[in-house]
PDB file of C-alpha atoms in Angstrom:
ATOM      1  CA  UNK A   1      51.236  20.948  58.775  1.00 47.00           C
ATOM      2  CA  UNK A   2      51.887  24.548  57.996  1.00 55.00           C
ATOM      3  CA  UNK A   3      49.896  27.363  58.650  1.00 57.00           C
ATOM      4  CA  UNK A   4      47.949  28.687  55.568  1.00 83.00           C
ATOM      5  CA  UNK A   5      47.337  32.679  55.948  1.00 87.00           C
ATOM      6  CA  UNK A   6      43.698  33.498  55.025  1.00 90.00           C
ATOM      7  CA  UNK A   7      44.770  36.155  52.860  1.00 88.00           C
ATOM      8  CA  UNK A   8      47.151  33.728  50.871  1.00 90.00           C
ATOM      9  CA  UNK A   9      44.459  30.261  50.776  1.00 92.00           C
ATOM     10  CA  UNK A  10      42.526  29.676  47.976  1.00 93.00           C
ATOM     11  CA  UNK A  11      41.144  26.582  49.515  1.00 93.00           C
ATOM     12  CA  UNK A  12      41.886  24.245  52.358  1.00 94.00           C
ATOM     13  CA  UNK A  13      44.850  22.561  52.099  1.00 93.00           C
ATOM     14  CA  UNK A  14      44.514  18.554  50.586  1.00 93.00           C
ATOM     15  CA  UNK A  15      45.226  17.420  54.360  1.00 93.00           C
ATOM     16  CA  UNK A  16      42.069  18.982  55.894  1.00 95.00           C
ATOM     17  CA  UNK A  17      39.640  17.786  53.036  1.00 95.00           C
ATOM     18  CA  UNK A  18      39.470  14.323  54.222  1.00 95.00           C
ATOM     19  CA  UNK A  19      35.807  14.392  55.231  1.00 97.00           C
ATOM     20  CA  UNK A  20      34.758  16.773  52.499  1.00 97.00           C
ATOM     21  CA  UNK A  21      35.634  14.050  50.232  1.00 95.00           C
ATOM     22  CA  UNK A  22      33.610  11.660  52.350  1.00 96.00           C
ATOM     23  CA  UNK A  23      30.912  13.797  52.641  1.00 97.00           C
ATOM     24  CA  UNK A  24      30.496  16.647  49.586  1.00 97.00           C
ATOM     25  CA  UNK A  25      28.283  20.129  49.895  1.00 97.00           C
ATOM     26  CA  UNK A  26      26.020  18.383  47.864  1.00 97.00           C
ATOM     27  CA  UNK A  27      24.672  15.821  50.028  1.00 97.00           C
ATOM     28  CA  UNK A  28      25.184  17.800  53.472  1.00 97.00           C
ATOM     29  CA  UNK A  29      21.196  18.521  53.785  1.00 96.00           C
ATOM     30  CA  UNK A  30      19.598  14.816  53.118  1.00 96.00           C
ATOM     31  CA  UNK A  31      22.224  13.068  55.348  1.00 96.00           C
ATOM     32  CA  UNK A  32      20.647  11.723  58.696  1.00 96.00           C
ATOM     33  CA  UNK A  33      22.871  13.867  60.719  1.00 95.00           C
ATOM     34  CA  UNK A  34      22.161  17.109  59.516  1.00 96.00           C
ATOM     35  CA  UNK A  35      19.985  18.937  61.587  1.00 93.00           C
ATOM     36  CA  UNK A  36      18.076  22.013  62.620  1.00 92.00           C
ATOM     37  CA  UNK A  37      21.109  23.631  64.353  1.00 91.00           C
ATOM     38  CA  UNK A  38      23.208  23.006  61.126  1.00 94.00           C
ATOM     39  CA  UNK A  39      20.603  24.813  58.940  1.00 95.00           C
ATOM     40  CA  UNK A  40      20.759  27.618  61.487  1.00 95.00           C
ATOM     41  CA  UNK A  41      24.523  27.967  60.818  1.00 95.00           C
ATOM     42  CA  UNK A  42      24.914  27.432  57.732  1.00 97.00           C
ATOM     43  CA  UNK A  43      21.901  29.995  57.410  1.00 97.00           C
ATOM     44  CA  UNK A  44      24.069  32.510  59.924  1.00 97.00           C
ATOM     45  CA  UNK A  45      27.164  32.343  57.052  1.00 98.00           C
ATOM     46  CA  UNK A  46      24.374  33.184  54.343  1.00 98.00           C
ATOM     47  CA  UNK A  47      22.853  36.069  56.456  1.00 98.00           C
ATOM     48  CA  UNK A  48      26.491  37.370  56.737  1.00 98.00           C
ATOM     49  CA  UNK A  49      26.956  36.667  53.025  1.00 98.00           C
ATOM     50  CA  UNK A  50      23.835  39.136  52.248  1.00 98.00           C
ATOM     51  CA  UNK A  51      24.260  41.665  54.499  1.00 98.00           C
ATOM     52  CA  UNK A  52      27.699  42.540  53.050  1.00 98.00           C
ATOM     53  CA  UNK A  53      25.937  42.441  49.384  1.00 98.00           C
ATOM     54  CA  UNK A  54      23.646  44.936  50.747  1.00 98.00           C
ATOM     55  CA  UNK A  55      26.172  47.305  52.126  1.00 98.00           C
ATOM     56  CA  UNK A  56      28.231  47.104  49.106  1.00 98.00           C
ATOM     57  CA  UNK A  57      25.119  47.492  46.612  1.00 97.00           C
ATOM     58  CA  UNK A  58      24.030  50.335  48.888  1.00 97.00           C
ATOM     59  CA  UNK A  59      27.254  52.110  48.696  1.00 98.00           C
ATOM     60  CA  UNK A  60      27.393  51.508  44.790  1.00 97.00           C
ATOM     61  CA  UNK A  61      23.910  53.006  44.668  1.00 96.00           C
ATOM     62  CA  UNK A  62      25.225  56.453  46.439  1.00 97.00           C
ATOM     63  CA  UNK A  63      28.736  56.370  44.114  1.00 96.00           C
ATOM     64  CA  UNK A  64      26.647  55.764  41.035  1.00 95.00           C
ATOM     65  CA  UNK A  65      23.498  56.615  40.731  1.00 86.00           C
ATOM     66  CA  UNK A  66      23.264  59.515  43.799  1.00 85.00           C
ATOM     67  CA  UNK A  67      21.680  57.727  46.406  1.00 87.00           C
ATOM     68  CA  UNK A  68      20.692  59.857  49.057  1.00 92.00           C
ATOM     69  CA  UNK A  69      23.504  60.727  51.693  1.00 94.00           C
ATOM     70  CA  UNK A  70      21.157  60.558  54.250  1.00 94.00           C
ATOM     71  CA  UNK A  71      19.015  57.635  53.682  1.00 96.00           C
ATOM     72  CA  UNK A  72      22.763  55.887  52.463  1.00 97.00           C
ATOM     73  CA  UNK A  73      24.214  56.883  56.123  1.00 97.00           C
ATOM     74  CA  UNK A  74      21.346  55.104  58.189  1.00 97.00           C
ATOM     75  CA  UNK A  75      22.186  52.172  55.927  1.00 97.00           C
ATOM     76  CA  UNK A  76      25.545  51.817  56.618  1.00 98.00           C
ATOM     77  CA  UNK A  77      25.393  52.335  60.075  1.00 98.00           C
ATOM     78  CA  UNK A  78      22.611  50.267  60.248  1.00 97.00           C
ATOM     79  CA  UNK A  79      23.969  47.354  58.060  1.00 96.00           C
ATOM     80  CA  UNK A  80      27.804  48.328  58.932  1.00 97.00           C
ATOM     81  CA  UNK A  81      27.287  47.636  63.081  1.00 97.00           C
ATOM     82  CA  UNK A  82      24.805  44.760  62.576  1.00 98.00           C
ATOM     83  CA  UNK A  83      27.145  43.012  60.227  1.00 98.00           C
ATOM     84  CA  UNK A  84      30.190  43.862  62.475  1.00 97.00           C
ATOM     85  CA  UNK A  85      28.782  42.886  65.625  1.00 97.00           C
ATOM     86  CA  UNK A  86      26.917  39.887  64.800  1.00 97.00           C
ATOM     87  CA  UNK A  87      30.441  38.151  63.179  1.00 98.00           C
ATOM     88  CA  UNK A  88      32.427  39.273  66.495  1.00 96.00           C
ATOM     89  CA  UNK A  89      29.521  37.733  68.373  1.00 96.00           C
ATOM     90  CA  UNK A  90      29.667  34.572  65.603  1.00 96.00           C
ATOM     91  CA  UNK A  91      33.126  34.010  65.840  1.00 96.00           C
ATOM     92  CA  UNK A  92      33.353  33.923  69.564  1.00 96.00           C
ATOM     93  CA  UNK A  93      31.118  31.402  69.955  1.00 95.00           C
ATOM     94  CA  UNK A  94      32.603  29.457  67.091  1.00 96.00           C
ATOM     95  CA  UNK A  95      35.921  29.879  68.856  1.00 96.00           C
ATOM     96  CA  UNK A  96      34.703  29.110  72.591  1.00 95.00           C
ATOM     97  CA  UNK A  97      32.020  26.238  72.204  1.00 94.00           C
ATOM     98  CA  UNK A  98      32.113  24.766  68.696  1.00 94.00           C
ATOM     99  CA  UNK A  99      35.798  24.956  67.650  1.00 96.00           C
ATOM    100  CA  UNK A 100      37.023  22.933  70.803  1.00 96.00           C
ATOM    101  CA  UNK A 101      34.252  19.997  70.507  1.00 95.00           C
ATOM    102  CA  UNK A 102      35.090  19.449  66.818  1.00 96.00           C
ATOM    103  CA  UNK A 103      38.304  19.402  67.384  1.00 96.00           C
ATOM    104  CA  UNK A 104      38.027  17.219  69.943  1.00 96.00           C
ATOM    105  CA  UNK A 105      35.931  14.633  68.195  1.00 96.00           C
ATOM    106  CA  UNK A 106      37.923  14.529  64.724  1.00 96.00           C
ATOM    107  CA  UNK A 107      41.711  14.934  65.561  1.00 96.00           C
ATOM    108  CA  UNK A 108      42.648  14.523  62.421  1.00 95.00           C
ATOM    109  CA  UNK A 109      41.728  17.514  61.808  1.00 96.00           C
ATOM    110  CA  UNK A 110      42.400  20.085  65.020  1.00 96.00           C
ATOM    111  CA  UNK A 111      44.897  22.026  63.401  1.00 95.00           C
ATOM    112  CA  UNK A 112      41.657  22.740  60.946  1.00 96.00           C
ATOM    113  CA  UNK A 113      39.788  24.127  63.643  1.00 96.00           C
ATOM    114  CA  UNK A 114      42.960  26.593  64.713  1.00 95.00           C
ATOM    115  CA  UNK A 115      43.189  27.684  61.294  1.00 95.00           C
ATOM    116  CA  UNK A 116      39.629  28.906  61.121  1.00 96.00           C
ATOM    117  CA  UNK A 117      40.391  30.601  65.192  1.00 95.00           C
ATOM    118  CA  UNK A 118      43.483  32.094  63.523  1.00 94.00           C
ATOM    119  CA  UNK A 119      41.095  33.432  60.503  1.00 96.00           C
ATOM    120  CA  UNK A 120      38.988  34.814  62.941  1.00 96.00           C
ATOM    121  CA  UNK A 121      42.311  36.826  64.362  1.00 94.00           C
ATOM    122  CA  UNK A 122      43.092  38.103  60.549  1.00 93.00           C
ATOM    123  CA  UNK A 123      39.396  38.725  60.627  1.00 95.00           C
ATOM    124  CA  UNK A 124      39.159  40.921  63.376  1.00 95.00           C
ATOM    125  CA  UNK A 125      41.990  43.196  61.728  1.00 94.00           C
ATOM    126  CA  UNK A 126      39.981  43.276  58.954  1.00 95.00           C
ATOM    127  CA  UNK A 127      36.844  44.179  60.860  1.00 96.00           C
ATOM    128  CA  UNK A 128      38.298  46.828  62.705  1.00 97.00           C
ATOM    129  CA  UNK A 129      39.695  48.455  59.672  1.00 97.00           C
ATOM    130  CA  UNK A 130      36.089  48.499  57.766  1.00 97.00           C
ATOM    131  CA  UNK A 131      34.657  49.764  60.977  1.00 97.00           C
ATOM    132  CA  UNK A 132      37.545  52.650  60.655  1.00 98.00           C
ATOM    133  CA  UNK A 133      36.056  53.078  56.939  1.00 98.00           C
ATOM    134  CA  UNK A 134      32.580  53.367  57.768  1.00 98.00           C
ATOM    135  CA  UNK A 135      33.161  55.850  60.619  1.00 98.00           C
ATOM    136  CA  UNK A 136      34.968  58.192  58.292  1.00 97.00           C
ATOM    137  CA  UNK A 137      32.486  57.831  55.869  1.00 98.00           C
ATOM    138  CA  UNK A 138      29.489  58.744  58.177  1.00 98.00           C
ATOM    139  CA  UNK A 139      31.549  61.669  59.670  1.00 97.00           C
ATOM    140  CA  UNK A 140      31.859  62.875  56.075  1.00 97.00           C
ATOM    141  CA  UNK A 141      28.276  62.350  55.434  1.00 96.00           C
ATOM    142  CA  UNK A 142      27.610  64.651  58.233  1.00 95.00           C
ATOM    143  CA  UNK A 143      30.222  67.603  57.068  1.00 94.00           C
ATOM    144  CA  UNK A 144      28.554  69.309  54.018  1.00 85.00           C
ATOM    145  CA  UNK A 145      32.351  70.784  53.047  1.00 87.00           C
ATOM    146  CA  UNK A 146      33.751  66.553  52.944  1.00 92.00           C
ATOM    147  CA  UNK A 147      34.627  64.428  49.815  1.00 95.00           C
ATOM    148  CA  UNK A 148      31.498  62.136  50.106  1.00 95.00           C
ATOM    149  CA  UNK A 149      32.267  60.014  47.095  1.00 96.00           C
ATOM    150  CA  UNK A 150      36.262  60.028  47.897  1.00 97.00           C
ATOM    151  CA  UNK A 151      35.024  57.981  51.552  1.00 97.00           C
ATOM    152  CA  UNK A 152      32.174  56.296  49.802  1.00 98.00           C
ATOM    153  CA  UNK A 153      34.841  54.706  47.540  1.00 98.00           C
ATOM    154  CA  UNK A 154      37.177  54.295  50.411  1.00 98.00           C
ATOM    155  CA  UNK A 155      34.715  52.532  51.946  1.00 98.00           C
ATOM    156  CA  UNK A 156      33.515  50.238  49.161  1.00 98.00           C
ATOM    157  CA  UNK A 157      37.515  49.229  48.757  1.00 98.00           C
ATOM    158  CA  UNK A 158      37.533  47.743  52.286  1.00 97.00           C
ATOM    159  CA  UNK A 159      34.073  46.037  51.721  1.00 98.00           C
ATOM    160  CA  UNK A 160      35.255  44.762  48.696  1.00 97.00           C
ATOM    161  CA  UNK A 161      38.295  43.472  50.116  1.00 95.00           C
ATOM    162  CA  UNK A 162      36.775  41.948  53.181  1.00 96.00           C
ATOM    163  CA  UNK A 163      34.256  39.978  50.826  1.00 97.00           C
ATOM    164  CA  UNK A 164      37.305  38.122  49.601  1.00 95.00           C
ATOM    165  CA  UNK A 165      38.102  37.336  53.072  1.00 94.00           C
ATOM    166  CA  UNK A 166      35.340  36.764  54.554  1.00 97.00           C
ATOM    167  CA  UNK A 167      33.934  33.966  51.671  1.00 97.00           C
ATOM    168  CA  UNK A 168      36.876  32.248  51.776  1.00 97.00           C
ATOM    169  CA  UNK A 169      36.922  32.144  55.422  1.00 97.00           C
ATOM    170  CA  UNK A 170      33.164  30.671  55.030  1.00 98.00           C
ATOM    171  CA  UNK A 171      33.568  28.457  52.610  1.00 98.00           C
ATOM    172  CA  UNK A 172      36.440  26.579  54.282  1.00 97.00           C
ATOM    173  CA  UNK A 173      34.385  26.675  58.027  1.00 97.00           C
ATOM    174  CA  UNK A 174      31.523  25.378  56.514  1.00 98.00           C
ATOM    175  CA  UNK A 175      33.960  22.568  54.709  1.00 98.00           C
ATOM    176  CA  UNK A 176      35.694  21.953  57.807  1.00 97.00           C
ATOM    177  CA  UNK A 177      32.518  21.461  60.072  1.00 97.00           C
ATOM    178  CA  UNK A 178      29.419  20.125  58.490  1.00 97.00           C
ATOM    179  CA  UNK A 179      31.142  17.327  57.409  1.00 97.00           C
ATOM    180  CA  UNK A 180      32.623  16.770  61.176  1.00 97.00           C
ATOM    181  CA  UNK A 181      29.217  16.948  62.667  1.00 96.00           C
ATOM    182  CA  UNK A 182      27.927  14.648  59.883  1.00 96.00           C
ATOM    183  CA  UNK A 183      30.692  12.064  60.806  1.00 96.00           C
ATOM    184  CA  UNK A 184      30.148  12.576  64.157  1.00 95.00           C
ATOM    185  CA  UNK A 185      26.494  13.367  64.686  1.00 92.00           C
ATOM    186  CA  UNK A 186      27.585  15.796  66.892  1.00 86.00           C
ATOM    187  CA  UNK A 187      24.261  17.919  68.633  1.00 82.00           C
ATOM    188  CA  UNK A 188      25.645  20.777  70.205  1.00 75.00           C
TER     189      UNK A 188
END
């Protein structure tokens, strides 16, 4: 099976859908198997979802409508290294404990799991290039002389970007693995 580039999927390919089929988003919460450390997961992607919504909307509010540069600044730091580290922190477990057991219990669909540990690669690029973004835009909150808006909007590029990433990175983890625990009735 080839290797699908996140920034090139716009879903998972046919191959690695097998148990989606079997098992759609829609029923994922009333099945038997679904349990408390599921909900905490899935809850984790949501978390990540809204945090970046905030960021963006925050950054929006200083571009548009004047936000305060410093109230703006503690949120982006704030939101910027919570989001940042808590997704390094994610994806390390994901690719350490979780990846490795799924894979091992559904073979048919390992080369799923190293996908989603090759998205978190692509990911990381990603990641370190917002951070880059954010860092230039708080050091030109700081220097009354800098183009504020020109590294607000700089910023607000990579978030926007890195939303596109990041959901379809989500989407297609959460595809790949609630339905492998719910086949499985895997308890990690």
């Amino acid at each position: 099976m080839e290797q699908i580039d996140l920034a090139q999927r716009s879903r998972l390919p046919d191959a690695l859908r097998v148990l989606l089929e079997q098992y759609p988003r829609d029923m994922w919460e009333s099945h038997r198997n679904f349990d408390g450390l599921t909900r905490f997961w899935l809850e984790r992607h949501l978390m990540f979802r809204r945090a970046l919504g905030q960021w963006q909307d925050d950054t929006r509010g200083f571009l548009d409508r004047g936000r305060d540069p410093r109230a703006h600044g503690q949120m982006t730091a704030r939101l910027g290294g919570f989001l940042i580290n808590e997704l390094h922190g994610h994806h390390h477990i994901e690719d350490a404990h979780y990846f490795p057991v799924l894979a091992q219990a559904e073979k048919r669909l390992a080369h799923g799991f190293e996908l989603l540990d090759a998205d978190h690669h692509a990911l990381d690029s990603q990641l370190a290039a917002l951070t880059d973004a954010a860092n230039a835009h708080l050091r030109a909150l700081q220097d009354k002389g800098a183009d504020q808006k020109a590294s607000a909007g700089a910023m607000l590029a990579r978030l926007d970007g890195f939303e596109r990433f990041l959901d379809r990175h989500l989407v297609d983890e959460e595809e790949l693995v609630v339905p492998t625990i719910l086949h499985h009735a895997l308890k990690f």
